[in-house]
Tab-separated table of C-alpha atoms in Angstrom:
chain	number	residue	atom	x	y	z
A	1	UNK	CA	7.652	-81.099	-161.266
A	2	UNK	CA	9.775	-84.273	-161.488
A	3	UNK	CA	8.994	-87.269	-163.952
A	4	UNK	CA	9.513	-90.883	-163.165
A	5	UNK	CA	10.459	-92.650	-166.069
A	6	UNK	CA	11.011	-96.411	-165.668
A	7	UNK	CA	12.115	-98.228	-168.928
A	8	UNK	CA	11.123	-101.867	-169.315
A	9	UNK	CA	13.687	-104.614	-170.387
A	10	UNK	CA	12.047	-106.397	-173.585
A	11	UNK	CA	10.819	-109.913	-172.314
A	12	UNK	CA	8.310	-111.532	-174.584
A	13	UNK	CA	4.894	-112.390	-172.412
A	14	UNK	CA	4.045	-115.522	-172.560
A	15	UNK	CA	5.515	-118.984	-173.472
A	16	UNK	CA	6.983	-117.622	-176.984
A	17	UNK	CA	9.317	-117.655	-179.474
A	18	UNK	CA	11.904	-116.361	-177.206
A	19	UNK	CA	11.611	-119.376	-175.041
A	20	UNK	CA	13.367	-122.679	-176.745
A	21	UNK	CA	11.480	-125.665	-177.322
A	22	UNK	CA	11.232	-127.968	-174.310
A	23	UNK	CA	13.466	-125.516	-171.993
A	24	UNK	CA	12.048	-125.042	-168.731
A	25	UNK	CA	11.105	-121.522	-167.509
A	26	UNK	CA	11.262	-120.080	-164.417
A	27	UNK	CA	7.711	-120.491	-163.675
A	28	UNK	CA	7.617	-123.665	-164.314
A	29	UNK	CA	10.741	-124.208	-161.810
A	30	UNK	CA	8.316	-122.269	-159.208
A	31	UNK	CA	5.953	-124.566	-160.052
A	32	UNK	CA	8.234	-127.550	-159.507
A	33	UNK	CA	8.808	-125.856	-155.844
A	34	UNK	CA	5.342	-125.691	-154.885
A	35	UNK	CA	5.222	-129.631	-155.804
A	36	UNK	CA	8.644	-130.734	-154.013
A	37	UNK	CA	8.466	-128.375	-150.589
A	38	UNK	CA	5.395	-126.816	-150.855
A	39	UNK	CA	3.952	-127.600	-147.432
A	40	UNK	CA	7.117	-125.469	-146.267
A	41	UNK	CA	6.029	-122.169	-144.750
A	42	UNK	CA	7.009	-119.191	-146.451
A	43	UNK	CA	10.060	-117.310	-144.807
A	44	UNK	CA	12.052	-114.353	-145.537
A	45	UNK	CA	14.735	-115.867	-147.769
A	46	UNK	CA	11.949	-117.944	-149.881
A	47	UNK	CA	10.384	-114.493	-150.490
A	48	UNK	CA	13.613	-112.953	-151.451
A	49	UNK	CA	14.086	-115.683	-153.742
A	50	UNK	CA	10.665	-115.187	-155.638
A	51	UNK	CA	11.306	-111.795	-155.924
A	52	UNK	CA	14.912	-112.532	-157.347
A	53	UNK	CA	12.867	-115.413	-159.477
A	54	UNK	CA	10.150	-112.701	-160.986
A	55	UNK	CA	12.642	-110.080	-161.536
A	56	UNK	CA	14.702	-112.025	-163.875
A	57	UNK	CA	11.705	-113.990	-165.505
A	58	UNK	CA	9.879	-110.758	-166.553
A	59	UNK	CA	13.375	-108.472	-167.005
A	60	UNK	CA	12.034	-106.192	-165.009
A	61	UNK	CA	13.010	-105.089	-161.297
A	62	UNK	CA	9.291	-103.282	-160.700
A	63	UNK	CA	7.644	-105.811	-158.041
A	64	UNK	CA	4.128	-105.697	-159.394
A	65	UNK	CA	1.779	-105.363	-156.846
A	66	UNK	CA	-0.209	-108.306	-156.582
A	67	UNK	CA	2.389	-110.610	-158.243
A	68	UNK	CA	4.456	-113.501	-156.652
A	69	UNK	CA	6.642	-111.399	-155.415
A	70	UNK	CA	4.126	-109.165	-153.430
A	71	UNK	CA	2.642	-112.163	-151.944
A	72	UNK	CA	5.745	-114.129	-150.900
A	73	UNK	CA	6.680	-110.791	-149.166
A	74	UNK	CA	3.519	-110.535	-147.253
A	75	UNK	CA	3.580	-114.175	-146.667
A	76	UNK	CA	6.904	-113.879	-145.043
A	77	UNK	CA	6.082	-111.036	-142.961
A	78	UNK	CA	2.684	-113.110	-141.975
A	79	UNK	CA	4.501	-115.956	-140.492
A	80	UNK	CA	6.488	-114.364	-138.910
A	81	UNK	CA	4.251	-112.599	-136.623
A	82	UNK	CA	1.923	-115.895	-137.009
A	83	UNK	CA	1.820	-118.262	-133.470
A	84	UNK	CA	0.424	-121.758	-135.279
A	85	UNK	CA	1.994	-123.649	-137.851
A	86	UNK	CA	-0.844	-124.701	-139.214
A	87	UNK	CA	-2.050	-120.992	-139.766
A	88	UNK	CA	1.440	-120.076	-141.791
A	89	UNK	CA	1.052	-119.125	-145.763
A	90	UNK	CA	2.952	-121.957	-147.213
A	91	UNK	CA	4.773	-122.303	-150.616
A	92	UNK	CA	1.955	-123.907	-152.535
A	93	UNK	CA	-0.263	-120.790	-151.635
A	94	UNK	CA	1.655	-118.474	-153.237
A	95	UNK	CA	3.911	-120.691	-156.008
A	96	UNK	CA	1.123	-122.909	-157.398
A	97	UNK	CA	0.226	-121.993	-161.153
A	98	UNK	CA	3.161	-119.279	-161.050
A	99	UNK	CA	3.634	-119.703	-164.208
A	100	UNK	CA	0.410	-118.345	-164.917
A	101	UNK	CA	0.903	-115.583	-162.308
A	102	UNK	CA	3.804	-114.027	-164.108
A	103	UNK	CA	3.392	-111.337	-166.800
A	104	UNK	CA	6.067	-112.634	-168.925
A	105	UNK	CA	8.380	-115.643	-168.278
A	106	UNK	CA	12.001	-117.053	-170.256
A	107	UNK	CA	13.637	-120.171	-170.034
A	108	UNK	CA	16.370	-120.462	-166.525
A	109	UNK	CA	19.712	-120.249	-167.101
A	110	UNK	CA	22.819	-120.252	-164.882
A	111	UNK	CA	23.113	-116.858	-164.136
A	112	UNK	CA	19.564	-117.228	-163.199
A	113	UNK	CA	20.212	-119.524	-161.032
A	114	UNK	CA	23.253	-117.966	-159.513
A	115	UNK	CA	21.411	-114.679	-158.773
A	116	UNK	CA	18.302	-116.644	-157.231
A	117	UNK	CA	20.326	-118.578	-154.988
A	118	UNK	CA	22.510	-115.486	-153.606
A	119	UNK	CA	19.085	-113.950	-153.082
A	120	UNK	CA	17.504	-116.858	-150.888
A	121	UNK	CA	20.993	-116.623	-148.778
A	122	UNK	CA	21.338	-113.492	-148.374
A	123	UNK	CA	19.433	-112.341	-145.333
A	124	UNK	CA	20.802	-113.191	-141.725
A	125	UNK	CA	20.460	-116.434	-140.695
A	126	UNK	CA	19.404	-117.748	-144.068
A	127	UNK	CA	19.967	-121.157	-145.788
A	128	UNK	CA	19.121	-122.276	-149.007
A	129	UNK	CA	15.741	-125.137	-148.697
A	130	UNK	CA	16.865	-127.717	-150.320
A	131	UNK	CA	14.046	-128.413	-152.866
A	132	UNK	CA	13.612	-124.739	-152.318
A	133	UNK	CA	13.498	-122.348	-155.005
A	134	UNK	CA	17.110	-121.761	-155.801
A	135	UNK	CA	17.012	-125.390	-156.027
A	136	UNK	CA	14.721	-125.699	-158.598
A	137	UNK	CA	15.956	-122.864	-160.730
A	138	UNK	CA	19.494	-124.353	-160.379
A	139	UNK	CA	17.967	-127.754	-161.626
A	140	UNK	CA	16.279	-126.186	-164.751
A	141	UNK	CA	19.250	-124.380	-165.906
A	142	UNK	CA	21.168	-127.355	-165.538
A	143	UNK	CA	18.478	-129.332	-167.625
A	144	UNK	CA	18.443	-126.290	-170.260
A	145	UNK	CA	22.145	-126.303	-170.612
A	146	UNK	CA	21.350	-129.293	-171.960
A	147	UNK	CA	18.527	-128.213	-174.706
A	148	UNK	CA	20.959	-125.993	-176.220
């Protein structure tokens, strides 16, 4: 018999210590995308960038079922089989109060960014939406490099 083990990075839950006063997390940059382009529907590279988004806010690369991740995936896969626009899964569905969705959470940086924005461009055909989620990452990393 074979044993899984799967050994957690340490991420504090919550808005903690770990997080700096006034930084902006990564949920709250998912948060900022459901406000700016959330009427956009959900598409393969927006759900590769949530997942990229969740991995590095909780430190861990287990998609929880469930979680943002999860759902952006099924969203994606949805709309694509979906005929009506107005029947899609968009954004706001999945990214509103994702701060709240997350089981842990830490302030964006750059690399954040970085690997969030390689994710949402990394599947044919893909561009970054601007407003999208890289881009709001990117623009709280920027704004934390700052709060240092």
């Amino acid at each position: 018999v074979v044993e899984q083990y799967v050994e957690a990075t340490p991420v504090e839950a919550g808005r903690s210590s770990a997080i700096k006063e006034n930084a902006i997390t990564i949920g709250e940059a998912l948060e900022a995308t459901a406000q700016t382009v959330g009427q956009k529907a959900v598409d393969q590279s927006d759900a590769s960038a949530i997942q990229a988004a969740e991995v590095r806010a909780t430190g861990s690369n287990v998609i929880t079922p469930g979680g943002l991740a999860a759902m952006a995936q099924s969203a994606a896969a949805y709309n694509a089989d979906c005929k009506h626009d107005q029947d899609k899964v968009k954004l706001a569905d999945i990214l509103a109060g994702a701060t709240a969705k997350l089981p842990a959470d830490k302030a964006a940086t750059l690399q954040d960014a970085e690997g969030v924005a390689c994710a949402e461009v990394r599947n044919p055909d893909a561009t970054a939406t601007p407003g999208g989620v890289a881009a709001s990452v990117a623009a709280a990393a920027r704004l934390n490099e700052n709060v240092k």
